[in-house]
mmCIF file of C-alpha atoms and ligand atoms in Angstrom:
data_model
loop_
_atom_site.group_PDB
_atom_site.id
_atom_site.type_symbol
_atom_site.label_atom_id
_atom_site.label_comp_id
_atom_site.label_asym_id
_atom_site.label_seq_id
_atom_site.Cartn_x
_atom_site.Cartn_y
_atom_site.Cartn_z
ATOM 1 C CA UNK A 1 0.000 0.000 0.000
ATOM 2 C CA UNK A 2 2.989 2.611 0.627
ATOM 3 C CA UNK A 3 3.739 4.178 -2.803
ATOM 4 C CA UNK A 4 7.978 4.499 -3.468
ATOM 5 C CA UNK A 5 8.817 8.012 -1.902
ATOM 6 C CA UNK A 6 9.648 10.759 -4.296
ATOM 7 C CA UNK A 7 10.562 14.235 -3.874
ATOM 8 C CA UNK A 8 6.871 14.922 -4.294
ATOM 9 C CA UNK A 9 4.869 12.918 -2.111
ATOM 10 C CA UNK A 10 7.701 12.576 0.450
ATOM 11 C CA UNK A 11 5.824 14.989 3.026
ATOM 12 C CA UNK A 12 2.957 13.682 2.683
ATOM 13 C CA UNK A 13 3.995 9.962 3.756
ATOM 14 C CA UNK A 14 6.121 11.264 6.503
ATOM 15 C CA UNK A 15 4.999 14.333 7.399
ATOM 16 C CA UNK A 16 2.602 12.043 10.130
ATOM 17 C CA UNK A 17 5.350 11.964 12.303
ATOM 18 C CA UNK A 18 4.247 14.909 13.783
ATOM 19 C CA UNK A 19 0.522 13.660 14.433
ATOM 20 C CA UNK A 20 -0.923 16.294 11.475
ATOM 21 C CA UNK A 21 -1.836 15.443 7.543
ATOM 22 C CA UNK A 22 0.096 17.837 5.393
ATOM 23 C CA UNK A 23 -1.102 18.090 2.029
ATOM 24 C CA UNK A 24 0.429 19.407 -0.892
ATOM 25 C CA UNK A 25 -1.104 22.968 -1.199
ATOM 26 C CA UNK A 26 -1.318 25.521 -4.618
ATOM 27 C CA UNK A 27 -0.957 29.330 -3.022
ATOM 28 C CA UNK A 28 -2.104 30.583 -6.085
ATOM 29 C CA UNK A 29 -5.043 28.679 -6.638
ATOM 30 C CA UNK A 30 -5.991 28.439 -2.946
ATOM 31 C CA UNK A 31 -6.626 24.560 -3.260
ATOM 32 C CA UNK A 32 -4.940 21.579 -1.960
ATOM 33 C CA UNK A 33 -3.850 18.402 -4.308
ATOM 34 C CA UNK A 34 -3.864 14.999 -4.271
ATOM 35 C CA UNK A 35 -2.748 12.422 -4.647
ATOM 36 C CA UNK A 36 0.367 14.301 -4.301
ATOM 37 C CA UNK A 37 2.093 15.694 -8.003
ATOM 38 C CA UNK A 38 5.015 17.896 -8.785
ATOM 39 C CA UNK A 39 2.814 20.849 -10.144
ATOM 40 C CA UNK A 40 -0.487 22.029 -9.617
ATOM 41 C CA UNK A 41 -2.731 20.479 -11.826
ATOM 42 C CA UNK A 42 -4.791 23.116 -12.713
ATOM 43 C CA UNK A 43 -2.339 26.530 -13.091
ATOM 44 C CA UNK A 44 1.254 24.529 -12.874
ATOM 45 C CA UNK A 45 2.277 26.399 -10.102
ATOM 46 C CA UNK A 46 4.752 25.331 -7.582
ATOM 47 C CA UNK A 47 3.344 23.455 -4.573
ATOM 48 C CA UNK A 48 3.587 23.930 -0.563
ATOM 49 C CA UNK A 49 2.287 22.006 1.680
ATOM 50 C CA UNK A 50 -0.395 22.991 4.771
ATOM 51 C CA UNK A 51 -1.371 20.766 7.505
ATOM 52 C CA UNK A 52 -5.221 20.113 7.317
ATOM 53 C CA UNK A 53 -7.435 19.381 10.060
ATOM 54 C CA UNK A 54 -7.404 15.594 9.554
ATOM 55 C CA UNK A 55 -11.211 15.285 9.713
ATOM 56 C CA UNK A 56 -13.062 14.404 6.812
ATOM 57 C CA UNK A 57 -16.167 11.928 5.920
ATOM 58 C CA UNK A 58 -16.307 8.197 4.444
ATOM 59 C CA UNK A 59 -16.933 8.803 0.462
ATOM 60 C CA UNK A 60 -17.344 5.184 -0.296
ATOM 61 C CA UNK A 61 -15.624 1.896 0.973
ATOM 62 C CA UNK A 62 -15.781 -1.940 0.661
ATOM 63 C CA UNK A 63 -15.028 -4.252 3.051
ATOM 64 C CA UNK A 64 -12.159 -6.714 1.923
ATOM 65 C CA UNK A 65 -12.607 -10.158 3.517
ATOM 66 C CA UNK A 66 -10.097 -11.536 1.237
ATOM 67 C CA UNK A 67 -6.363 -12.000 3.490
ATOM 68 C CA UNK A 68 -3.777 -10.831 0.714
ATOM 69 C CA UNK A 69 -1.519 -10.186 3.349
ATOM 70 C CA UNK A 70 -1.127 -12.296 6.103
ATOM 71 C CA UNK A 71 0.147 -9.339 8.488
ATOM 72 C CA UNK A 72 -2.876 -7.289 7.607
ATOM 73 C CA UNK A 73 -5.695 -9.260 9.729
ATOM 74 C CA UNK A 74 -9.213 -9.269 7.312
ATOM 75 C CA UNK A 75 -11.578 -7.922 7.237
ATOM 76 C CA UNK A 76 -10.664 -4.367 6.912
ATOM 77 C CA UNK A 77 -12.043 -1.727 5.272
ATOM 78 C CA UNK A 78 -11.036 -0.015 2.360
ATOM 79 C CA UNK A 79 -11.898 3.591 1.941
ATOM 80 C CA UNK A 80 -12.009 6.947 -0.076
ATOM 81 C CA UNK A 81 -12.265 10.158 2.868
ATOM 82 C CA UNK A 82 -12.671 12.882 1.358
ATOM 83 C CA UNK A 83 -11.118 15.769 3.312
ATOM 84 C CA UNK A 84 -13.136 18.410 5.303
ATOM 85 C CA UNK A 85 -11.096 21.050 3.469
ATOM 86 C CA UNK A 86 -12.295 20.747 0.056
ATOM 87 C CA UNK A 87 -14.697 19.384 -2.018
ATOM 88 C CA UNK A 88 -13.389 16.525 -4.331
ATOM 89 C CA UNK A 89 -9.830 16.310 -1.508
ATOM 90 C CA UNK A 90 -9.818 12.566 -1.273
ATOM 91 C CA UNK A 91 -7.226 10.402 0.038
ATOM 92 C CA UNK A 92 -7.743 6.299 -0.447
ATOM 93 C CA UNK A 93 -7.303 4.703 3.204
ATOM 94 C CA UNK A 94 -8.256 2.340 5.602
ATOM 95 C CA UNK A 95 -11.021 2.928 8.190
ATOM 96 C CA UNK A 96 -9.922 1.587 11.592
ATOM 97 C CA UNK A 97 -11.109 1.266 15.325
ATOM 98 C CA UNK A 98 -14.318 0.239 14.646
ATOM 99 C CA UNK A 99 -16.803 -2.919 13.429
ATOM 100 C CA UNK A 100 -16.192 -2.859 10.246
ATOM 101 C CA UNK A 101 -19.892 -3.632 9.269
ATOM 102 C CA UNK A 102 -20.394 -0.247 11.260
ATOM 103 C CA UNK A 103 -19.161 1.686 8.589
ATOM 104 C CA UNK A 104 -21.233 4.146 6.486
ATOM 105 C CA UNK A 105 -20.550 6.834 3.424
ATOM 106 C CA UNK A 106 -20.883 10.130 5.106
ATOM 107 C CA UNK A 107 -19.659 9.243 8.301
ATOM 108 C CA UNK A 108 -17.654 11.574 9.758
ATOM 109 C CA UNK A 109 -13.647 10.466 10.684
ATOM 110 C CA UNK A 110 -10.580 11.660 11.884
ATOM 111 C CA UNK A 111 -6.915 10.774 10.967
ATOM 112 C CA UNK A 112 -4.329 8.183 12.889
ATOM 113 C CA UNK A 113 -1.427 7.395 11.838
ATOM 114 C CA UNK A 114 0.224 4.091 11.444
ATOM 115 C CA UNK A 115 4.132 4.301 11.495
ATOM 116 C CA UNK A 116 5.539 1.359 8.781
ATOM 117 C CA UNK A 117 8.828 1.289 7.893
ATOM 118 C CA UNK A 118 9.867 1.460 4.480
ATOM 119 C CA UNK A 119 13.133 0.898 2.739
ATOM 120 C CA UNK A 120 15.317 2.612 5.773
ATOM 121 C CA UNK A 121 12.457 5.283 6.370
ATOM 122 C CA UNK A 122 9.704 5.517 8.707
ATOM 123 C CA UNK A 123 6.283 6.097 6.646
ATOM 124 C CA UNK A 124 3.298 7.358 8.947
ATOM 125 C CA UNK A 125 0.519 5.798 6.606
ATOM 126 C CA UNK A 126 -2.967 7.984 7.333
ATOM 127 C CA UNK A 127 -5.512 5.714 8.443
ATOM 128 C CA UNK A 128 -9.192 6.804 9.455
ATOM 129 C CA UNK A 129 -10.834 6.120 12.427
ATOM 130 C CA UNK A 130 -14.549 7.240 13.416
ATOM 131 C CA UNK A 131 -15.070 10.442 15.043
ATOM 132 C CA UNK A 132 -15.180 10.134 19.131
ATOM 133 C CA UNK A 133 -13.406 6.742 18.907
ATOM 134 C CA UNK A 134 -10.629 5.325 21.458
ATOM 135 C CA UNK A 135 -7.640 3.464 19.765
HETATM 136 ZN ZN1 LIG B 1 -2.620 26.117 -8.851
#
């Protein structure tokens, strides 16, 4: 699931570390991007990056009951969140802390982080968790 880390995505895979979601961000434009890219998409610009609240809501999801990986325990769920920040700002995840029959489109989540490491690197991989829940 962890993409290789480039030059442009590299924040936004370990920029968890600090507990926030930093997303690449156009100034010009005033809108954030992802999945992360070198350029803005829509003016070309050059892009920063602005931590975002980490809340968003479930845009759709499927529950996997298939093991493809034995250290990933199934079922899990398998989600789109799109972002609180922006309209169409939608990050593919995994919902955690919760039933995963419990899990509707809509509902609202907030972001954890699960620290993985990846060739030498620590990744913090944003996961989703329901709104109010304990880990
Ligand atoms: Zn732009």
């Amino acid at each position: 699931m962890i993409p290789e880390l480039t030059a442009d995505n590299r924040r936004f895979w370990t920029g968890g570390a600090d507990g926030r979601l930093h997303v690449p961000y156009c100034e010009r434009c005033a809108r954030w991007v992802l999945p992360p890219e070198a350029e803005c998409p829509r003016c070309d610009g050059a892009l920063g990056e602005r931590a975002v609240s980490g809340e968003g809501t479930v845009f759709t999801y499927t529950v996997n009951r298939h093991p493809f990986n034995p250290a990933v325990p199934s079922p899990y769920v398998v989600a789109i969140v799109e972002l609180a920040e922006q309209a169409d700002l939608r990050v593919a995840t995994n919902i955690v802390d919760c039933e995963h029959d419990s899990v509707t489109i809509g509902m609202p989540v907030t972001v954890r982080f699960e620290a993985q490491p990846s060739s030498g690197e620590t990744v913090y991989v944003p996961v989703f968790a329901p709104l109010g829940a304990t880990s």
